[in-house]
C-alpha atoms as a printed R data frame, in Angstrom:
    type eleno elety resid chain resno       x      y       z
1   ATOM     1    CA   UNK     A     1   0.000  0.000   0.000
2   ATOM     2    CA   UNK     A     2   1.280  3.458  -0.877
3   ATOM     3    CA   UNK     A     3   2.305  5.696   1.988
4   ATOM     4    CA   UNK     A     4   2.864  8.770  -0.159
5   ATOM     5    CA   UNK     A     5   1.730 12.203   0.933
6   ATOM     6    CA   UNK     A     6   0.878 15.372  -0.945
7   ATOM     7    CA   UNK     A     7   1.893 18.498   0.944
8   ATOM     8    CA   UNK     A     8   1.779 22.234   0.269
9   ATOM     9    CA   UNK     A     9   4.390 24.048   2.331
10  ATOM    10    CA   UNK     A    10   4.086 27.803   3.058
11  ATOM    11    CA   UNK     A    11   2.470 28.525  -0.301
12  ATOM    12    CA   UNK     A    12   1.981 32.136  -1.443
13  ATOM    13    CA   UNK     A    13  -0.044 33.165  -4.475
14  ATOM    14    CA   UNK     A    14  -1.281 36.552  -5.667
15  ATOM    15    CA   UNK     A    15  -3.545 37.799  -8.427
16  ATOM    16    CA   UNK     A    16  -2.476 41.286  -9.337
17  ATOM    17    CA   UNK     A    17  -2.110 43.192  -6.095
18  ATOM    18    CA   UNK     A    18  -4.361 40.836  -4.127
19  ATOM    19    CA   UNK     A    19  -2.746 38.135  -2.013
20  ATOM    20    CA   UNK     A    20  -4.879 34.987  -2.310
21  ATOM    21    CA   UNK     A    21  -2.621 32.657  -0.319
22  ATOM    22    CA   UNK     A    22  -0.155 33.918   2.260
23  ATOM    23    CA   UNK     A    23   1.810 30.959   3.565
24  ATOM    24    CA   UNK     A    24  -0.797 28.194   3.408
25  ATOM    25    CA   UNK     A    25   0.383 24.703   4.368
26  ATOM    26    CA   UNK     A    26  -1.792 21.625   3.895
27  ATOM    27    CA   UNK     A    27  -1.118 17.900   3.603
28  ATOM    28    CA   UNK     A    28  -2.947 14.768   2.497
29  ATOM    29    CA   UNK     A    29  -2.046 11.159   3.266
30  ATOM    30    CA   UNK     A    30  -3.673  7.789   2.551
31  ATOM    31    CA   UNK     A    31  -6.614  6.622   4.681
32  ATOM    32    CA   UNK     A    32  -7.837 10.098   5.570
33  ATOM    33    CA   UNK     A    33 -10.519 12.505   4.385
34  ATOM    34    CA   UNK     A    34  -9.478 16.131   4.732
35  ATOM    35    CA   UNK     A    35 -12.233 18.736   4.347
36  ATOM    36    CA   UNK     A    36 -11.162 22.310   3.577
37  ATOM    37    CA   UNK     A    37 -13.592 25.032   4.689
38  ATOM    38    CA   UNK     A    38 -13.530 28.747   3.913
39  ATOM    39    CA   UNK     A    39 -15.590 31.626   2.652
40  ATOM    40    CA   UNK     A    40 -16.229 32.141  -1.055
41  ATOM    41    CA   UNK     A    41 -13.103 33.697  -2.521
42  ATOM    42    CA   UNK     A    42 -10.911 32.521   0.345
43  ATOM    43    CA   UNK     A    43  -8.601 30.690  -2.071
44  ATOM    44    CA   UNK     A    44  -9.680 27.082  -1.524
45  ATOM    45    CA   UNK     A    45  -9.803 26.165  -5.214
46  ATOM    46    CA   UNK     A    46  -6.571 28.071  -5.850
47  ATOM    47    CA   UNK     A    47  -4.823 26.009  -3.178
48  ATOM    48    CA   UNK     A    48  -6.126 22.786  -4.721
49  ATOM    49    CA   UNK     A    49  -4.965 23.846  -8.176
50  ATOM    50    CA   UNK     A    50  -1.498 24.613  -6.838
51  ATOM    51    CA   UNK     A    51  -1.338 21.233  -5.124
52  ATOM    52    CA   UNK     A    52  -2.286 19.618  -8.450
53  ATOM    53    CA   UNK     A    53   0.404 21.617 -10.299
54  ATOM    54    CA   UNK     A    54  -2.222 23.421 -12.391
55  ATOM    55    CA   UNK     A    55  -0.900 26.704 -10.968
56  ATOM    56    CA   UNK     A    56   2.603 27.614  -9.843
57  ATOM    57    CA   UNK     A    57   2.923 29.335  -6.447
58  ATOM    58    CA   UNK     A    58   4.744 32.637  -6.120
59  ATOM    59    CA   UNK     A    59   6.606 31.197  -3.141
60  ATOM    60    CA   UNK     A    60   6.529 27.916  -1.285
61  ATOM    61    CA   UNK     A    61   6.675 24.304  -2.385
62  ATOM    62    CA   UNK     A    62   4.355 21.378  -3.035
63  ATOM    63    CA   UNK     A    63   5.843 17.937  -2.450
64  ATOM    64    CA   UNK     A    64   4.714 14.451  -3.398
65  ATOM    65    CA   UNK     A    65   6.195 11.907  -1.018
66  ATOM    66    CA   UNK     A    66   8.884 14.436  -0.110
67  ATOM    67    CA   UNK     A    67   9.802 15.295  -3.701
68  ATOM    68    CA   UNK     A    68   9.080 18.782  -5.073
69  ATOM    69    CA   UNK     A    69   6.462 18.716  -7.836
70  ATOM    70    CA   UNK     A    70   8.839 20.690 -10.027
71  ATOM    71    CA   UNK     A    71  10.788 17.436 -10.333
72  ATOM    72    CA   UNK     A    72   7.752 15.203 -10.976
73  ATOM    73    CA   UNK     A    73   6.444 14.741 -14.523
74  ATOM    74    CA   UNK     A    74   2.784 15.397 -15.176
75  ATOM    75    CA   UNK     A    75   2.325 11.797 -16.215
76  ATOM    76    CA   UNK     A    76   3.761 10.444 -12.973
77  ATOM    77    CA   UNK     A    77   1.765 12.966 -10.956
78  ATOM    78    CA   UNK     A    78  -1.452 11.904 -12.714
79  ATOM    79    CA   UNK     A    79  -0.740  8.268 -11.855
80  ATOM    80    CA   UNK     A    80  -0.545  9.138  -8.170
81  ATOM    81    CA   UNK     A    81  -2.880 12.094  -7.642
82  ATOM    82    CA   UNK     A    82  -6.280 12.404  -9.341
83  ATOM    83    CA   UNK     A    83  -8.580 15.408  -9.618
84  ATOM    84    CA   UNK     A    84 -12.362 15.203  -9.404
85  ATOM    85    CA   UNK     A    85 -13.836 18.548 -10.536
86  ATOM    86    CA   UNK     A    86 -17.223 20.020  -9.758
87  ATOM    87    CA   UNK     A    87 -20.052 18.783 -11.967
88  ATOM    88    CA   UNK     A    88 -18.439 18.125 -15.311
89  ATOM    89    CA   UNK     A    89 -20.074 18.827 -18.677
90  ATOM    90    CA   UNK     A    90 -18.128 17.223 -21.536
91  ATOM    91    CA   UNK     A    91 -18.445 18.709 -25.035
92  ATOM    92    CA   UNK     A    92 -19.352 15.334 -26.569
93  ATOM    93    CA   UNK     A    93 -21.855 12.668 -25.438
94  ATOM    94    CA   UNK     A    94 -19.320 10.016 -24.458
95  ATOM    95    CA   UNK     A    95 -20.420  6.670 -23.085
96  ATOM    96    CA   UNK     A    96 -19.831  6.145 -19.378
97  ATOM    97    CA   UNK     A    97 -17.227  3.450 -20.049
98  ATOM    98    CA   UNK     A    98 -15.394  5.905 -22.328
99  ATOM    99    CA   UNK     A    99 -15.359  8.621 -19.661
100 ATOM   100    CA   UNK     A   100 -14.044  6.202 -17.028
101 ATOM   101    CA   UNK     A   101 -11.552  4.916 -19.585
102 ATOM   102    CA   UNK     A   102 -10.087  8.410 -19.941
103 ATOM   103    CA   UNK     A   103  -8.533  7.774 -16.569
104 ATOM   104    CA   UNK     A   104  -6.171  5.309 -18.242
105 ATOM   105    CA   UNK     A   105  -4.567  8.041 -20.402
106 ATOM   106    CA   UNK     A   106  -1.648  8.660 -17.983
107 ATOM   107    CA   UNK     A   107  -0.721  5.003 -18.498
108 ATOM   108    CA   UNK     A   108  -1.494  4.589 -22.184
109 ATOM   109    CA   UNK     A   109  -0.658  8.085 -23.457
110 ATOM   110    CA   UNK     A   110  -3.019 10.135 -25.626
111 ATOM   111    CA   UNK     A   111  -2.543  7.974 -28.716
112 ATOM   112    CA   UNK     A   112  -1.628  4.707 -27.055
113 ATOM   113    CA   UNK     A   113  -3.532  1.492 -27.516
114 ATOM   114    CA   UNK     A   114  -5.623  0.304 -24.598
115 ATOM   115    CA   UNK     A   115  -4.686 -3.160 -23.424
116 ATOM   116    CA   UNK     A   116  -6.783 -5.908 -21.909
117 ATOM   117    CA   UNK     A   117  -5.513 -4.844 -18.489
118 ATOM   118    CA   UNK     A   118  -6.693 -1.272 -19.157
119 ATOM   119    CA   UNK     A   119 -10.152 -2.484 -20.101
120 ATOM   120    CA   UNK     A   120 -10.245 -4.786 -17.087
121 ATOM   121    CA   UNK     A   121  -9.272 -1.880 -14.833
122 ATOM   122    CA   UNK     A   122 -12.166  0.191 -16.189
123 ATOM   123    CA   UNK     A   123 -14.640 -2.657 -15.695
124 ATOM   124    CA   UNK     A   124 -13.354 -3.256 -12.161
125 ATOM   125    CA   UNK     A   125 -13.733  0.410 -11.227
126 ATOM   126    CA   UNK     A   126 -17.267  0.612 -12.611
127 ATOM   127    CA   UNK     A   127 -18.223 -2.534 -10.703
128 ATOM   128    CA   UNK     A   128 -16.735 -1.210  -7.460
129 ATOM   129    CA   UNK     A   129 -18.819  1.983  -7.717
130 ATOM   130    CA   UNK     A   130 -21.963  0.133  -8.853
131 ATOM   131    CA   UNK     A   131 -22.044  2.069 -12.118
132 ATOM   132    CA   UNK     A   132 -21.448 -0.918 -14.409
133 ATOM   133    CA   UNK     A   133 -25.149 -0.875 -15.460
134 ATOM   134    CA   UNK     A   134 -24.523  2.655 -16.762
135 ATOM   135    CA   UNK     A   135 -21.537  1.646 -18.903
136 ATOM   136    CA   UNK     A   136 -23.251  2.055 -22.279
137 ATOM   137    CA   UNK     A   137 -25.316  5.116 -21.413
138 ATOM   138    CA   UNK     A   138 -24.406  8.625 -22.509
139 ATOM   139    CA   UNK     A   139 -22.699 10.557 -19.755
140 ATOM   140    CA   UNK     A   140 -24.718 13.655 -20.678
141 ATOM   141    CA   UNK     A   141 -27.972 11.785 -19.953
142 ATOM   142    CA   UNK     A   142 -27.087 10.883 -16.359
143 ATOM   143    CA   UNK     A   143 -28.294 12.497 -13.175
144 ATOM   144    CA   UNK     A   144 -25.924 14.765 -11.237
145 ATOM   145    CA   UNK     A   145 -25.268 12.025  -8.690
146 ATOM   146    CA   UNK     A   146 -24.498  9.474 -11.382
147 ATOM   147    CA   UNK     A   147 -22.156 11.884 -13.166
148 ATOM   148    CA   UNK     A   148 -20.243 12.510  -9.946
149 ATOM   149    CA   UNK     A   149 -19.713  8.765  -9.469
150 ATOM   150    CA   UNK     A   150 -18.476  8.502 -13.053
151 ATOM   151    CA   UNK     A   151 -15.976 11.305 -12.386
152 ATOM   152    CA   UNK     A   152 -14.761  9.415  -9.318
153 ATOM   153    CA   UNK     A   153 -14.513  6.309 -11.482
154 ATOM   154    CA   UNK     A   154 -12.345  8.176 -13.981
155 ATOM   155    CA   UNK     A   155 -10.058  9.255 -11.135
156 ATOM   156    CA   UNK     A   156  -9.805  5.723  -9.741
157 ATOM   157    CA   UNK     A   157  -9.043  4.341 -13.205
158 ATOM   158    CA   UNK     A   158  -5.875  6.454 -13.174
159 ATOM   159    CA   UNK     A   159  -4.573  4.192 -10.425
160 ATOM   160    CA   UNK     A   160  -4.004  7.188  -8.150
161 ATOM   161    CA   UNK     A   161  -4.314  6.706  -4.403
162 ATOM   162    CA   UNK     A   162  -4.756 10.385  -3.561
163 ATOM   163    CA   UNK     A   163  -7.930 12.138  -4.728
164 ATOM   164    CA   UNK     A   164  -8.467 15.905  -4.782
165 ATOM   165    CA   UNK     A   165 -12.114 16.940  -5.064
166 ATOM   166    CA   UNK     A   166 -13.520 20.447  -5.550
167 ATOM   167    CA   UNK     A   167 -17.001 20.823  -4.019
168 ATOM   168    CA   UNK     A   168 -18.073 17.228  -4.795
169 ATOM   169    CA   UNK     A   169 -21.572 17.697  -3.330
170 ATOM   170    CA   UNK     A   170 -22.500 20.651  -5.553
171 ATOM   171    CA   UNK     A   171 -25.810 20.082  -7.321
172 ATOM   172    CA   UNK     A   172 -26.587 16.807  -5.535
173 ATOM   173    CA   UNK     A   173 -29.848 16.268  -3.684
174 ATOM   174    CA   UNK     A   174 -29.779 15.038  -0.086
175 ATOM   175    CA   UNK     A   175 -30.028 11.362  -0.992
176 ATOM   176    CA   UNK     A   176 -27.152 11.548  -3.465
177 ATOM   177    CA   UNK     A   177 -25.095 13.511  -0.939
178 ATOM   178    CA   UNK     A   178 -25.499 10.726   1.625
179 ATOM   179    CA   UNK     A   179 -24.717  8.079  -0.993
180 ATOM   180    CA   UNK     A   180 -21.570  9.925  -2.035
181 ATOM   181    CA   UNK     A   181 -20.455 10.215   1.589
182 ATOM   182    CA   UNK     A   182 -20.767  6.452   1.960
183 ATOM   183    CA   UNK     A   183 -18.676  5.956  -1.202
184 ATOM   184    CA   UNK     A   184 -15.963  8.296   0.039
185 ATOM   185    CA   UNK     A   185 -15.830  6.602   3.457
186 ATOM   186    CA   UNK     A   186 -15.428  3.269   1.687
187 ATOM   187    CA   UNK     A   187 -12.576  4.612  -0.431
188 ATOM   188    CA   UNK     A   188 -10.858  5.950   2.676
189 ATOM   189    CA   UNK     A   189 -11.174  2.529   4.317
190 ATOM   190    CA   UNK     A   190  -9.582  0.993   1.198
191 ATOM   191    CA   UNK     A   191  -6.526  3.187   1.688
192 ATOM   192    CA   UNK     A   192  -7.291  6.213  -0.475
193 ATOM   193    CA   UNK     A   193  -6.564  9.736   0.720
194 ATOM   194    CA   UNK     A   194  -9.218 12.329  -0.116
195 ATOM   195    CA   UNK     A   195  -8.882 16.116   0.029
196 ATOM   196    CA   UNK     A   196 -12.090 18.012  -0.655
197 ATOM   197    CA   UNK     A   197 -13.453 21.532  -0.411
198 ATOM   198    CA   UNK     A   198 -16.964 22.083   0.879
199 ATOM   199    CA   UNK     A   199 -19.206 24.942   1.939
200 ATOM   200    CA   UNK     A   200 -21.079 22.654   4.324
201 ATOM   201    CA   UNK     A   201 -19.603 22.332   7.845
202 ATOM   202    CA   UNK     A   202 -22.120 19.569   8.583
203 ATOM   203    CA   UNK     A   203 -20.696 17.524   5.700
204 ATOM   204    CA   UNK     A   204 -17.207 18.000   7.120
205 ATOM   205    CA   UNK     A   205 -18.404 16.951  10.577
206 ATOM   206    CA   UNK     A   206 -20.004 13.810   9.159
207 ATOM   207    CA   UNK     A   207 -17.245 12.572   6.881
208 ATOM   208    CA   UNK     A   208 -13.850 14.110   7.661
209 ATOM   209    CA   UNK     A   209 -11.000 12.621   9.620
210 ATOM   210    CA   UNK     A   210  -9.446 16.119   9.563
211 ATOM   211    CA   UNK     A   211 -11.014 19.527   9.005
212 ATOM   212    CA   UNK     A   212  -8.963 22.523   7.923
213 ATOM   213    CA   UNK     A   213 -10.017 26.143   7.526
214 ATOM   214    CA   UNK     A   214  -8.558 28.746   5.202
215 ATOM   215    CA   UNK     A   215  -8.604 32.287   6.590
216 ATOM   216    CA   UNK     A   216  -6.654 35.294   5.302
217 ATOM   217    CA   UNK     A   217  -4.647 33.073   2.967
218 ATOM   218    CA   UNK     A   218  -3.458 30.700   5.692
219 ATOM   219    CA   UNK     A   219  -4.622 27.475   7.284
220 ATOM   220    CA   UNK     A   220  -6.170 28.660  10.552
221 ATOM   221    CA   UNK     A   221  -7.406 25.295  11.882
222 ATOM   222    CA   UNK     A   222  -6.336 21.716  11.231
223 ATOM   223    CA   UNK     A   223  -7.640 18.909  13.382
224 ATOM   224    CA   UNK     A   224 -10.397 16.375  14.011
225 ATOM   225    CA   UNK     A   225 -13.908 17.647  13.230
226 ATOM   226    CA   UNK     A   226 -15.011 17.697  16.848
227 ATOM   227    CA   UNK     A   227 -12.223 20.182  17.599
228 ATOM   228    CA   UNK     A   228 -12.728 22.396  14.544
229 ATOM   229    CA   UNK     A   229 -16.479 22.410  13.832
230 ATOM   230    CA   UNK     A   230 -17.355 24.507  16.873
231 ATOM   231    CA   UNK     A   231 -19.326 27.770  17.247
232 ATOM   232    CA   UNK     A   232 -16.215 29.974  17.374
233 ATOM   233    CA   UNK     A   233 -14.913 28.564  14.071
234 ATOM   234    CA   UNK     A   234 -18.264 28.935  12.312
235 ATOM   235    CA   UNK     A   235 -18.580 32.501  13.585
236 ATOM   236    CA   UNK     A   236 -15.089 33.386  12.319
237 ATOM   237    CA   UNK     A   237 -15.613 31.751   8.924
238 ATOM   238    CA   UNK     A   238 -19.178 32.693   8.075
239 ATOM   239    CA   UNK     A   239 -20.321 35.356  10.551
240 ATOM   240    CA   UNK     A   240 -23.169 33.268  11.939
241 ATOM   241    CA   UNK     A   241 -23.918 31.714  15.294
242 ATOM   242    CA   UNK     A   242 -24.111 27.924  15.209
243 ATOM   243    CA   UNK     A   243 -26.785 26.495  17.477
244 ATOM   244    CA   UNK     A   244 -27.108 23.197  15.631
245 ATOM   245    CA   UNK     A   245 -26.363 22.071  12.102
246 ATOM   246    CA   UNK     A   246 -28.842 23.502   9.682
247 ATOM   247    CA   UNK     A   247 -29.918 26.138  12.202
248 ATOM   248    CA   UNK     A   248 -27.734 29.235  12.215
249 ATOM   249    CA   UNK     A   249 -28.463 32.894  12.772
250 ATOM   250    CA   UNK     A   250 -26.666 35.933  11.391
251 ATOM   251    CA   UNK     A   251 -24.524 37.630  13.974
């Protein structure tokens, strides 16, 4: 089992004259679910994109298993860290098995031939997520919950053990949110590490092994949910008083 970690160390990033990140440090390891909370515009997605090497920080370093990403090829990175975006809308009506199969590109290359092992990997992933019955349906015809599972399937098909997810519950109804939480817990138990942003503290309390908060460009909290999801944190992040989940008042 992989023991690799993905870690941002004292990352700074600015857009124009505005500092988005000001020394943020965040790590992800196997067998944990890390939920990143913060206001809109706090820089959560920017931090994820830097950790995925989509953006280059102004200062600071991101390391994969202790090695700076500047020394890791994109192909190797994609085989070890996978990105699951918010609800994805492809330009063409691919079949579900084709979308999941795109996860094999880091192994096969853009123009490489898929092997029997590649096809078996795709079938195994679809079976593990219970989306095999959707294999020959058009991705564009699926529900939001089904599409999110397909995106997770594409990430798993890469063979990566670390998953980075940007607002995975966006657009999902309550039932699909609960189903997705169960899937993510199962992946964590299988040894995957999951880093996800969310606007829902109750989701973080229900699923996370660690909760982190991004405030003023830095990680302000990092610990178990029972230590972080408390009234003082919610007040600082969102300006509301937390009496119980789903019942908050403006301060």
